[in-house]
Backbone as numpy.savetxt, mean C-alpha at the origin, in Angstrom:
# Nx Ny Nz CAx CAy CAz Cx Cy Cz
-7.35 20.17 11.03 -6.05 19.77 11.59 -5.00 20.83 11.25
-4.21 21.19 12.24 -3.21 22.23 12.02 -2.02 21.71 11.23
-1.30 22.65 10.64 -0.12 22.30 9.85 0.93 21.61 10.71
1.06 22.07 11.94 2.04 21.49 12.86 1.72 20.03 13.15
0.46 19.74 13.40 0.07 18.36 13.68 0.26 17.46 12.47
-0.03 18.00 11.27 0.18 17.22 10.05 1.64 16.84 9.88
2.54 17.81 10.13 3.97 17.53 10.03 4.42 16.52 11.07
3.82 16.58 12.24 4.15 15.60 13.29 3.74 14.19 12.88
2.61 14.08 12.20 2.14 12.77 11.74 3.14 12.15 10.78
3.61 12.93 9.82 4.53 12.38 8.82 5.94 12.17 9.39
6.31 12.98 10.36 7.59 12.73 11.03 7.52 11.43 11.83
6.40 11.22 12.49 6.20 9.97 13.23 6.18 8.77 12.29
5.51 8.92 11.14 5.47 7.84 10.15 6.87 7.52 9.64
7.67 8.57 9.42 9.03 8.34 8.93 9.86 7.57 9.96
9.83 8.00 11.20 10.65 7.36 12.24 10.20 5.92 12.47
8.89 5.73 12.64 8.38 4.38 12.93 8.60 3.43 11.76
8.35 3.90 10.53 8.52 3.02 9.37 10.00 2.73 9.10
10.88 3.69 9.40 12.32 3.46 9.24 12.79 2.40 10.22
12.30 2.47 11.46 12.65 1.46 12.47 12.16 0.09 12.04
10.93 0.02 11.53 10.37 -1.25 11.07 11.18 -1.81 9.90
11.57 -0.96 8.97 12.38 -1.41 7.83 13.72 -1.97 8.30
14.39 -1.27 9.20 15.68 -1.74 9.71 15.51 -3.05 10.48
14.44 -3.15 11.25 14.17 -4.38 12.01 13.92 -5.55 11.05
13.09 -5.32 10.04 12.79 -6.38 9.07 14.05 -6.83 8.33
14.88 -5.86 7.93 16.11 -6.18 7.21 17.07 -6.98 8.09
17.21 -6.55 9.34 18.10 -7.25 10.27 17.59 -8.67 10.54
16.28 -8.80 10.72 15.68 -10.11 10.97 15.88 -11.03 9.77
15.77 -10.47 8.57 15.96 -11.27 7.36 17.40 -11.76 7.25
18.37 -10.89 7.56 19.77 -11.29 7.51 20.09 -12.35 8.57
19.51 -12.21 9.74 19.73 -13.20 10.81 19.17 -14.56 10.39
17.96 -14.54 9.83 17.34 -15.79 9.39 18.13 -16.41 8.24
18.64 -15.57 7.33 19.43 -16.08 6.20 20.75 -16.68 6.69
21.40 -16.02 7.66 22.66 -16.50 8.20 22.49 -17.82 8.93
21.36 -17.98 9.59 21.10 -19.22 10.33 20.35 -20.25 9.48
20.17 -19.93 8.19 19.48 -20.82 7.24 18.08 -21.19 7.75
17.40 -20.17 8.27 16.07 -20.38 8.85 14.95 -19.78 8.00
15.27 -19.45 6.75 14.23 -18.98 5.84 13.62 -20.20 5.15
12.34 -20.43 5.41 11.67 -21.62 4.89 10.55 -21.19 3.95
10.77 -21.26 2.64 9.71 -20.88 1.69 8.51 -21.81 1.82
7.31 -21.29 1.61 6.12 -22.16 1.66 6.21 -23.29 0.63
5.75 -24.46 1.02 5.76 -25.62 0.14 4.50 -25.63 -0.71
4.68 -25.69 -2.02 3.56 -25.71 -2.97 2.54 -24.60 -2.68
2.98 -23.35 -2.65 2.04 -22.27 -2.33 1.09 -22.01 -3.48
-0.06 -21.43 -3.15 -1.02 -21.06 -4.17 -0.65 -19.70 -4.75
-0.62 -19.58 -6.07 -0.31 -18.30 -6.71 -1.62 -17.55 -6.97
-1.85 -16.43 -6.27 -3.12 -15.72 -6.42 -3.27 -15.00 -7.75
-2.14 -14.66 -8.39 -2.20 -13.91 -9.64 -0.94 -14.19 -10.44
-1.09 -14.44 -11.75 0.05 -14.67 -12.63 -0.04 -13.66 -13.77
1.01 -12.87 -13.95 1.02 -11.80 -14.96 0.87 -12.38 -16.37
1.66 -13.39 -16.67 1.58 -14.09 -17.97 1.38 -15.57 -17.67
0.14 -16.08 -17.82 -0.18 -17.44 -17.37 0.65 -18.53 -18.04
1.02 -18.37 -19.32 1.70 -19.44 -20.03 3.18 -19.09 -20.25
4.00 -20.14 -20.29 5.43 -19.94 -20.52 6.19 -19.79 -19.22
7.48 -19.52 -19.35 8.36 -19.44 -18.18 8.72 -18.00 -17.78
8.11 -17.02 -18.44 8.44 -15.63 -18.12 8.03 -15.26 -16.70
6.97 -15.87 -16.22 6.47 -15.56 -14.88 6.57 -16.77 -13.96
7.67 -17.49 -14.07 7.88 -18.64 -13.18 8.02 -18.17 -11.74
7.44 -18.91 -10.82 7.46 -18.53 -9.40 8.89 -18.45 -8.87
9.18 -17.36 -8.17 10.48 -17.16 -7.54 10.26 -16.56 -6.15
10.60 -17.30 -5.13 10.37 -16.88 -3.75 11.11 -15.59 -3.42
12.32 -15.42 -3.94 13.11 -14.23 -3.62 12.46 -12.94 -4.14
11.72 -13.04 -5.22 11.04 -11.86 -5.74 9.95 -11.39 -4.78
9.32 -12.34 -4.10 8.31 -11.98 -3.09 8.95 -11.25 -1.92
10.10 -11.74 -1.48 10.82 -11.06 -0.41 11.24 -9.66 -0.83
11.69 -9.52 -2.08 12.10 -8.21 -2.58 10.93 -7.23 -2.59
9.75 -7.71 -2.97 8.56 -6.86 -2.98 8.19 -6.40 -1.58
8.29 -7.31 -0.62 7.99 -6.96 0.77 8.95 -5.91 1.28
10.24 -6.08 0.99 11.25 -5.12 1.43 11.06 -3.77 0.74
10.64 -3.78 -0.52 10.40 -2.52 -1.22 9.25 -1.76 -0.58
8.20 -2.47 -0.22 7.10 -1.83 0.50 7.60 -1.23 1.81
8.39 -2.01 2.54 8.90 -1.55 3.83 9.81 -0.34 3.67
10.56 -0.28 2.57 11.45 0.85 2.31 10.69 2.07 1.80
9.65 1.84 1.01 8.92 2.96 0.42 8.17 3.77 1.47
7.79 3.13 2.59 7.05 3.86 3.63 7.87 5.02 4.22
9.09 4.78 4.72 9.88 5.93 5.21 10.29 6.88 4.09
10.52 6.35 2.88 10.91 7.22 1.76 9.79 8.20 1.42
8.56 7.70 1.30 7.43 8.57 1.00 7.15 9.54 2.14
7.33 9.07 3.37 7.07 9.91 4.55 8.01 11.11 4.59
9.30 10.87 4.36 10.26 11.98 4.44 10.11 12.92 3.24
9.75 12.38 2.08 9.50 13.22 0.91 8.34 14.18 1.18
7.29 13.65 1.75 6.13 14.49 2.07 6.44 15.46 3.20
7.16 15.00 4.21 7.51 15.87 5.35 8.33 17.07 4.88
9.27 16.84 3.98 10.11 17.93 3.47 9.40 18.75 2.39
8.72 18.07 1.47 8.13 18.76 0.34 6.84 19.49 0.64
6.08 18.98 1.65 4.80 19.58 1.99 4.80 20.16 3.40
5.97 20.56 3.86 6.12 21.05 5.23 5.26 22.28 5.50
5.06 23.11 4.47 4.29 24.36 4.64 2.95 24.30 3.94
2.50 23.08 3.64 1.23 22.91 2.92 0.28 22.05 3.74
-0.88 22.59 4.03 -1.88 21.84 4.80 -2.88 21.17 3.86
-2.37 20.29 3.01 -3.20 19.62 2.01 -3.92 18.43 2.61
-5.25 18.38 2.43 -6.00 17.23 2.91 -5.68 15.98 2.10
-5.37 16.15 0.83 -4.99 15.00 0.01 -3.76 14.31 0.57
-2.78 15.10 0.98 -1.57 14.55 1.55 -1.84 13.92 2.90
-2.74 14.52 3.66 -3.10 13.96 4.96 -3.71 12.57 4.79
-4.62 12.43 3.83 -5.22 11.11 3.57 -4.20 10.14 2.99
-3.21 10.65 2.29 -2.18 9.79 1.72 -1.37 9.08 2.82
-1.42 9.61 4.03 -0.74 8.94 5.14 -1.31 7.53 5.34
-2.60 7.35 5.00 -3.19 6.02 5.08 -2.55 5.06 4.10
-2.21 5.55 2.92 -1.52 4.72 1.94 -0.15 4.30 2.47
0.54 5.22 3.13 1.85 4.89 3.71 1.70 3.82 4.79
0.66 3.94 5.60 0.41 2.92 6.63 0.17 1.57 5.98
-0.53 1.55 4.85 -0.78 0.28 4.16 0.53 -0.35 3.67
1.49 0.48 3.29 2.81 -0.04 2.90 3.51 -0.68 4.10
3.33 -0.08 5.27 3.92 -0.64 6.48 3.30 -1.99 6.80
1.98 -2.12 6.64 1.32 -3.38 6.96 1.79 -4.52 6.06
2.21 -4.18 4.82 2.70 -5.22 3.92 3.95 -5.90 4.46
4.71 -5.19 5.28 5.95 -5.76 5.81 5.67 -6.90 6.79
4.42 -7.02 7.28 4.08 -8.13 8.17 4.22 -9.47 7.48
4.16 -9.47 6.14 4.26 -10.72 5.38 5.63 -11.39 5.53
6.64 -10.62 5.90 7.99 -11.17 5.95 8.14 -12.21 7.06
7.24 -12.20 8.03 7.36 -13.14 9.15 6.98 -14.57 8.76
6.16 -14.73 7.72 5.71 -16.09 7.38 6.83 -17.03 6.97
7.75 -16.61 6.08 8.81 -17.56 5.70 9.96 -17.65 6.69
10.09 -16.66 7.57 11.21 -16.68 8.51 10.97 -17.72 9.60
11.96 -18.57 9.81 11.93 -19.62 10.83 10.76 -20.59 10.64
10.28 -20.70 9.39 9.19 -21.63 9.09 7.90 -21.29 9.79
7.66 -20.00 9.97 6.51 -19.56 10.76 5.19 -19.98 10.14
5.17 -20.12 8.79 3.92 -20.47 8.13 3.44 -21.87 8.46
4.33 -22.70 9.05 3.96 -24.07 9.40 3.15 -24.17 10.70
3.15 -23.08 11.47 2.56 -23.15 12.81 1.04 -23.23 12.82
0.40 -22.60 11.80 -1.06 -22.59 11.72 -1.67 -22.07 13.03
-1.08 -21.05 13.59 -1.51 -20.50 14.87 -2.34 -19.24 14.68
-2.76 -18.66 15.82 -3.50 -17.41 15.77 -2.66 -16.28 15.18
-1.34 -16.41 15.32 -0.46 -15.37 14.77 -0.62 -15.26 13.27
-0.85 -16.39 12.58 -1.07 -16.35 11.14 -2.34 -15.58 10.80
-3.37 -15.75 11.64 -4.62 -15.03 11.42 -4.39 -13.54 11.60
-3.63 -13.17 12.64 -3.35 -11.76 12.89 -2.59 -11.13 11.73
-1.58 -11.86 11.23 -0.81 -11.35 10.09 -1.71 -11.19 8.87
-2.55 -12.19 8.62 -3.47 -12.12 7.49 -4.43 -10.95 7.61
-4.92 -10.70 8.81 -5.85 -9.59 9.02 -5.15 -8.24 8.87
-3.92 -8.15 9.33 -3.16 -6.90 9.18 -2.96 -6.57 7.71
-2.56 -7.59 6.94 -2.32 -7.38 5.51 -3.63 -7.06 4.79
-4.71 -7.77 5.13 -6.01 -7.51 4.49 -6.49 -6.09 4.79
-6.33 -5.66 6.04 -6.73 -4.30 6.40 -5.92 -3.27 5.62
-4.62 -3.52 5.48 -3.77 -2.61 4.73 -4.16 -2.53 3.27
-4.55 -3.65 2.69 -4.91 -3.67 1.27 -6.29 -3.05 1.02
-7.08 -2.97 2.06 -8.33 -2.22 1.96 -8.07 -0.72 2.20
-7.13 -0.44 3.11 -6.82 0.95 3.45 -6.20 1.71 2.28
-5.34 1.05 1.49 -4.64 1.73 0.39 -5.60 2.38 -0.62
-6.51 1.62 -1.23 -7.43 2.27 -2.19 -8.40 3.22 -1.51
-8.81 2.91 -0.28 -9.72 3.80 0.43 -9.07 5.13 0.74
-7.77 5.13 1.07 -7.06 6.38 1.35 -7.01 7.26 0.11
-6.74 6.64 -1.03 -6.70 7.40 -2.28 -8.10 7.91 -2.65
-9.11 7.11 -2.34 -10.49 7.53 -2.60 -10.87 8.73 -1.73
-10.56 8.67 -0.45 -10.85 9.78 0.46 -10.08 11.02 0.04
-8.82 10.83 -0.41 -8.02 11.96 -0.85 -8.65 12.65 -2.05
-9.28 11.87 -2.92 -9.89 12.45 -4.12 -11.24 13.08 -3.85
-12.01 12.51 -2.93 -13.40 12.93 -2.73 -13.57 13.91 -1.57
-12.76 13.76 -0.52 -12.95 14.56 0.69 -11.79 15.52 0.96
-11.23 16.10 -0.08 -10.09 17.00 0.09 -10.39 18.45 -0.27
-11.66 18.76 -0.52 -12.02 20.13 -0.87 -12.01 21.02 0.38
-12.06 22.32 0.16 -12.06 23.26 1.28 -13.29 23.10 2.16
-14.41 22.66 1.56 -15.64 22.45 2.32 -15.48 21.34 3.34
-14.57 20.41 3.09 -14.36 19.27 3.98 -13.28 19.53 5.02
-12.72 20.74 5.03 -11.62 21.04 5.94 -12.04 20.88 7.39
-13.25 21.30 7.71 -13.73 21.21 9.09 -14.06 19.77 9.50
-14.21 18.90 8.49 -14.58 17.50 8.77 -13.38 16.56 8.63
-12.19 17.11 8.58 -11.00 16.29 8.33 -10.84 15.19 9.37
-10.91 15.56 10.67 -10.73 14.57 11.72 -11.80 13.49 11.67
-13.05 13.91 11.38 -14.14 12.93 11.29 -13.91 11.96 10.14
-13.51 12.49 8.99 -13.29 11.63 7.82 -12.13 10.67 8.04
-11.08 11.14 8.70 -9.95 10.25 9.02 -10.39 9.15 9.95
-11.22 9.50 10.94 -11.74 8.48 11.86 -12.57 7.44 11.12
-13.43 7.90 10.20 -14.26 6.97 9.42 -13.37 6.05 8.59
-12.33 6.61 7.98 -11.42 5.82 7.16 -10.73 4.74 7.99
-10.18 5.12 9.13 -9.46 4.16 9.97 -10.40 3.15 10.60
-11.58 3.61 11.05 -12.53 2.70 11.69 -13.04 1.65 10.71
-13.37 2.07 9.50 -13.85 1.11 8.49 -12.76 0.11 8.11
-11.52 0.58 8.07 -10.41 -0.31 7.73 -10.19 -1.34 8.83
-10.19 -0.89 10.08 -9.99 -1.81 11.20 -11.12 -2.83 11.27
-12.35 -2.37 11.05 -13.50 -3.29 11.07 -13.38 -4.32 9.96
-12.96 -3.88 8.78 -12.79 -4.79 7.65 -11.74 -5.85 7.99
-10.59 -5.42 8.49 -9.52 -6.36 8.81 -9.90 -7.33 9.92
-10.70 -6.86 10.87 -11.07 -7.70 12.02 -12.08 -8.77 11.65
-13.03 -8.43 10.79 -14.14 -9.34 10.51 -13.95 -10.16 9.23
-12.99 -9.79 8.38 -12.89 -10.50 7.11 -12.41 -11.94 7.34
-13.03 -12.92 6.69 -12.68 -14.33 6.93 -11.30 -14.69 6.39
-10.59 -15.55 7.12 -9.25 -16.00 6.76 -9.21 -17.52 6.70
-8.34 -18.04 5.85 -8.10 -19.48 5.76 -6.61 -19.72 5.95
-6.21 -20.03 7.18 -4.79 -20.19 7.49 -4.23 -21.53 7.05
-5.06 -22.39 6.47 -4.56 -23.69 6.01 -3.89 -23.58 4.64
-4.10 -22.44 3.96 -3.53 -22.24 2.62 -2.59 -21.04 2.66
-1.35 -21.27 2.25 -0.36 -20.19 2.17 -0.13 -19.84 0.71
-0.05 -18.54 0.42 0.11 -18.11 -0.95 1.58 -17.88 -1.28
1.85 -17.73 -2.56 3.22 -17.50 -3.03 3.73 -16.11 -2.67
2.83 -15.23 -2.23 3.23 -13.87 -1.83 3.40 -13.75 -0.32
3.52 -14.88 0.35 3.76 -14.92 1.80 2.60 -14.34 2.59
1.40 -14.76 2.25 0.22 -14.43 3.03 -0.61 -15.70 3.20
-1.62 -15.60 4.07 -2.60 -16.68 4.14 -3.75 -16.30 3.22
-4.55 -17.28 2.84 -5.61 -17.04 1.87 -6.80 -16.37 2.55
-7.40 -15.42 1.84 -8.60 -14.76 2.34 -9.84 -15.39 1.74
-10.94 -15.33 2.49 -12.20 -15.80 1.95 -12.72 -14.85 0.88
-13.54 -15.36 -0.03 -14.12 -14.53 -1.11 -13.02 -13.73 -1.81
-11.95 -14.40 -2.21 -10.75 -13.75 -2.75 -11.06 -12.88 -3.96
-11.85 -13.39 -4.90 -12.17 -12.63 -6.10 -13.04 -11.41 -5.76
-13.91 -11.57 -4.79 -14.75 -10.44 -4.37 -13.89 -9.34 -3.75
-12.93 -9.74 -2.93 -12.02 -8.79 -2.28 -11.24 -8.01 -3.35
-10.73 -8.72 -4.34 -9.98 -8.07 -5.41 -10.87 -7.14 -6.22
-12.10 -7.58 -6.49 -13.03 -6.76 -7.29 -13.39 -5.47 -6.55
-13.58 -5.55 -5.26 -13.91 -4.36 -4.46 -12.78 -3.35 -4.53
-11.55 -3.81 -4.40 -10.40 -2.90 -4.43 -10.24 -2.25 -5.81
-10.41 -3.05 -6.86 -10.32 -2.50 -8.22 -11.44 -1.48 -8.45
-12.63 -1.79 -7.97 -13.76 -0.89 -8.13 -13.50 0.46 -7.45
-12.95 0.43 -6.25 -12.64 1.67 -5.53 -11.63 2.51 -6.30
-10.61 1.84 -6.86 -9.60 2.56 -7.65 -10.23 3.20 -8.88
-11.08 2.46 -9.59 -11.73 2.99 -10.79 -12.59 4.20 -10.45
-13.37 4.09 -9.38 -14.21 5.22 -8.95 -13.35 6.42 -8.59
-12.22 6.17 -7.93 -11.32 7.26 -7.55 -10.75 7.97 -8.77
-10.27 7.21 -9.74 -9.70 7.80 -10.95 -10.76 8.61 -11.70
-11.97 8.07 -11.82 -13.03 8.79 -12.52 -13.45 10.05 -11.75
-13.36 10.01 -10.43 -13.68 11.19 -9.64 -12.68 12.31 -9.92
-11.40 11.95 -10.02 -10.37 12.94 -10.34 -10.55 13.46 -11.76
-10.87 12.58 -12.70 -11.11 13.00 -14.08 -12.30 13.94 -14.17
-13.35 13.65 -13.39 -14.52 14.52 -13.38 -14.17 15.90 -12.83
-13.33 15.93 -11.82 -12.88 17.21 -11.27 -12.07 17.99 -12.31
-11.19 17.27 -13.02 -10.37 17.92 -14.05 -11.25 18.50 -15.15
-12.29 17.78 -15.54 -13.18 18.24 -16.59 -13.99 19.46 -16.14
-14.50 19.40 -14.90 -15.34 20.50 -14.41 -14.54 21.78 -14.18
-13.27 21.64 -13.76 -12.45 22.81 -13.48 -11.60 23.23 -14.68
-11.47 22.35 -15.65 -10.70 22.68 -16.85 -9.22 22.87 -16.58
-8.68 22.11 -15.64 -7.26 22.22 -15.27 -6.54 20.96 -15.73
-5.62 21.09 -16.66 -4.97 19.92 -17.25 -4.09 19.18 -16.26
-3.57 19.89 -15.25 -2.71 19.22 -14.26 -3.47 18.18 -13.45
-4.78 18.37 -13.30 -5.58 17.37 -12.58 -5.67 16.08 -13.40
-5.67 16.20 -14.72 -5.60 15.00 -15.56 -4.29 14.25 -15.31
-3.22 15.02 -15.13 -1.93 14.40 -14.82 -1.99 13.68 -13.48
-2.70 14.28 -12.52 -2.85 13.63 -11.22 -3.61 12.31 -11.35
-4.64 12.30 -12.19 -5.40 11.07 -12.44 -4.50 10.00 -13.06
-3.64 10.43 -13.98 -2.70 9.50 -14.60 -1.75 8.91 -13.56
-1.19 9.79 -12.72 -0.29 9.32 -11.67 -0.99 8.38 -10.71
-2.23 8.70 -10.39 -3.02 7.86 -9.49 -3.23 6.47 -10.07
-3.54 6.42 -11.36 -3.74 5.13 -12.02 -2.47 4.31 -12.08
-1.35 4.96 -12.42 -0.07 4.26 -12.49 0.35 3.76 -11.11
0.20 4.62 -10.10 0.54 4.23 -8.73 -0.29 3.04 -8.28
-1.58 3.06 -8.54 -2.47 1.96 -8.12 -2.10 0.66 -8.82
-1.78 0.75 -10.12 -1.38 -0.45 -10.86 -0.08 -1.02 -10.31
0.89 -0.14 -10.04 2.15 -0.60 -9.48 1.98 -1.20 -8.10
1.14 -0.57 -7.29 0.87 -1.09 -5.95 0.22 -2.48 -6.03
-0.76 -2.63 -6.91 -1.43 -3.92 -7.05 -0.49 -5.01 -7.50
0.37 -4.70 -8.48 1.34 -5.70 -8.94 2.34 -6.05 -7.85
2.76 -5.05 -7.08 3.73 -5.30 -6.02 3.13 -6.17 -4.92
1.85 -5.99 -4.65 1.17 -6.84 -3.66 1.17 -8.30 -4.10
1.09 -8.53 -5.42 0.95 -9.89 -5.94 2.24 -10.43 -6.55
3.35 -9.76 -6.32 4.61 -10.17 -6.92 5.09 -11.51 -6.38
5.31 -12.46 -7.30 5.95 -13.73 -6.94 6.86 -14.22 -8.07
7.25 -13.30 -8.96 8.23 -13.60 -10.00 8.96 -12.31 -10.35
10.15 -12.43 -10.96 10.98 -11.26 -11.20 10.41 -10.34 -12.26
9.74 -10.88 -13.26 9.14 -10.03 -14.29 8.06 -9.14 -13.68
7.27 -9.72 -12.82 6.22 -8.95 -12.16 6.82 -7.89 -11.23
7.92 -8.24 -10.56 8.59 -7.28 -9.68 9.09 -6.08 -10.48
9.73 -6.35 -11.62 10.26 -5.27 -12.47 9.12 -4.39 -12.97
8.02 -5.01 -13.41 6.88 -4.24 -13.90 6.27 -3.40 -12.77
6.21 -3.97 -11.57 5.64 -3.25 -10.43 6.48 -2.04 -10.07
7.80 -2.21 -10.03 8.70 -1.10 -9.70 8.61 0.00 -10.76
8.51 -0.41 -12.04 8.44 0.55 -13.14 7.16 1.37 -13.09
6.15 0.90 -12.39 4.89 1.64 -12.25 4.79 2.33 -10.90
5.17 1.63 -9.85 4.97 2.11 -8.48 5.75 3.39 -8.18
7.03 3.41 -8.51 7.87 4.58 -8.20 7.50 5.80 -9.05
7.43 5.68 -10.40 7.01 6.84 -11.19 5.60 7.32 -10.85
4.68 6.37 -10.59 3.32 6.75 -10.24 3.27 7.57 -8.97
4.06 7.16 -7.97 4.12 7.91 -6.71 4.63 9.32 -6.94
5.69 9.44 -7.74 6.29 10.74 -7.99 5.36 11.66 -8.79
4.71 11.12 -9.81 3.78 11.93 -10.61 2.62 12.42 -9.75
2.07 11.53 -8.94 0.94 11.88 -8.08 1.31 12.96 -7.07
2.43 12.77 -6.37 2.83 13.73 -5.34 3.27 15.06 -5.94
4.03 15.01 -7.03 4.47 16.25 -7.67 3.30 17.08 -8.18
2.29 16.40 -8.71 1.13 17.12 -9.23 0.35 17.78 -8.10
0.18 17.05 -6.99 -0.50 17.64 -5.84 0.28 18.85 -5.32
1.60 18.71 -5.27 2.45 19.82 -4.80 2.30 21.03 -5.73
2.29 20.79 -7.03 2.15 21.89 -8.00 0.79 22.57 -7.85
-0.27 21.76 -7.73 -1.61 22.32 -7.63 -1.79 23.11 -6.33
-1.23 22.61 -5.24 -1.33 23.32 -3.96 -0.61 24.66 -4.05
0.58 24.68 -4.64 1.34 25.93 -4.76 0.66 26.92 -5.70
-0.01 26.39 -6.75 -0.68 27.26 -7.71 -1.92 27.90 -7.09
-2.71 27.08 -6.35 -3.95 27.60 -5.78 -3.71 28.47 -4.55
-2.60 28.19 -3.85 -2.33 28.94 -2.62 -1.32 30.07 -2.85
């Protein structure tokens, strides 16, 4: 893929994600003004940071804040990469576009509480659930592809690898079972084999981090260890932000997600400039 096409991809991601963020924000304000925001009744909490005590008491507004942060981070990351990597044809950054797309898919969750949409139990709930599930599979897979398929030997296979990444993600989202009768505290519908889905994502992240560590050890470059650290912090922040339904969890997620993103991207930028 040419440098020009790569820049066009991230410019397109910035424009489209910025429009989606503005649309989501406007829709949220309209629903709030008309008092049409209907939180799910007795939602299931998929994950609790601290199971006992009141530190992690459920708060619906924290879930909305997490969704908006995802929606905002997509254009922010896109413009940072567009400006910072404008003259760099890095395959790692190209695969990272999949992670940005996964952030965009998280914004689909905002439709469930608006106008009591979660009460409809319609096909639209299935579509939203599948979009979010596909995005949550795409995020770790994008980071995995960035770590494993970003060498110079894979340069000629970039388009093929991107196609495999997107095709597998779409297939996963289309076929994965959904249960629209149960709404979660994070404004999603419940997925089948929930623990299995979570285990698969964690496993992919662990394999990705160890792949980067193995590369750092074999090449003897300490900056790659820093990239592994940033990758781990980013993944932890992303996972917490996906499951945020209380303010403590939101604060912890932000404290990991933003620094992790910056460490990961800055390290890639440094390594690209050093090698090139």
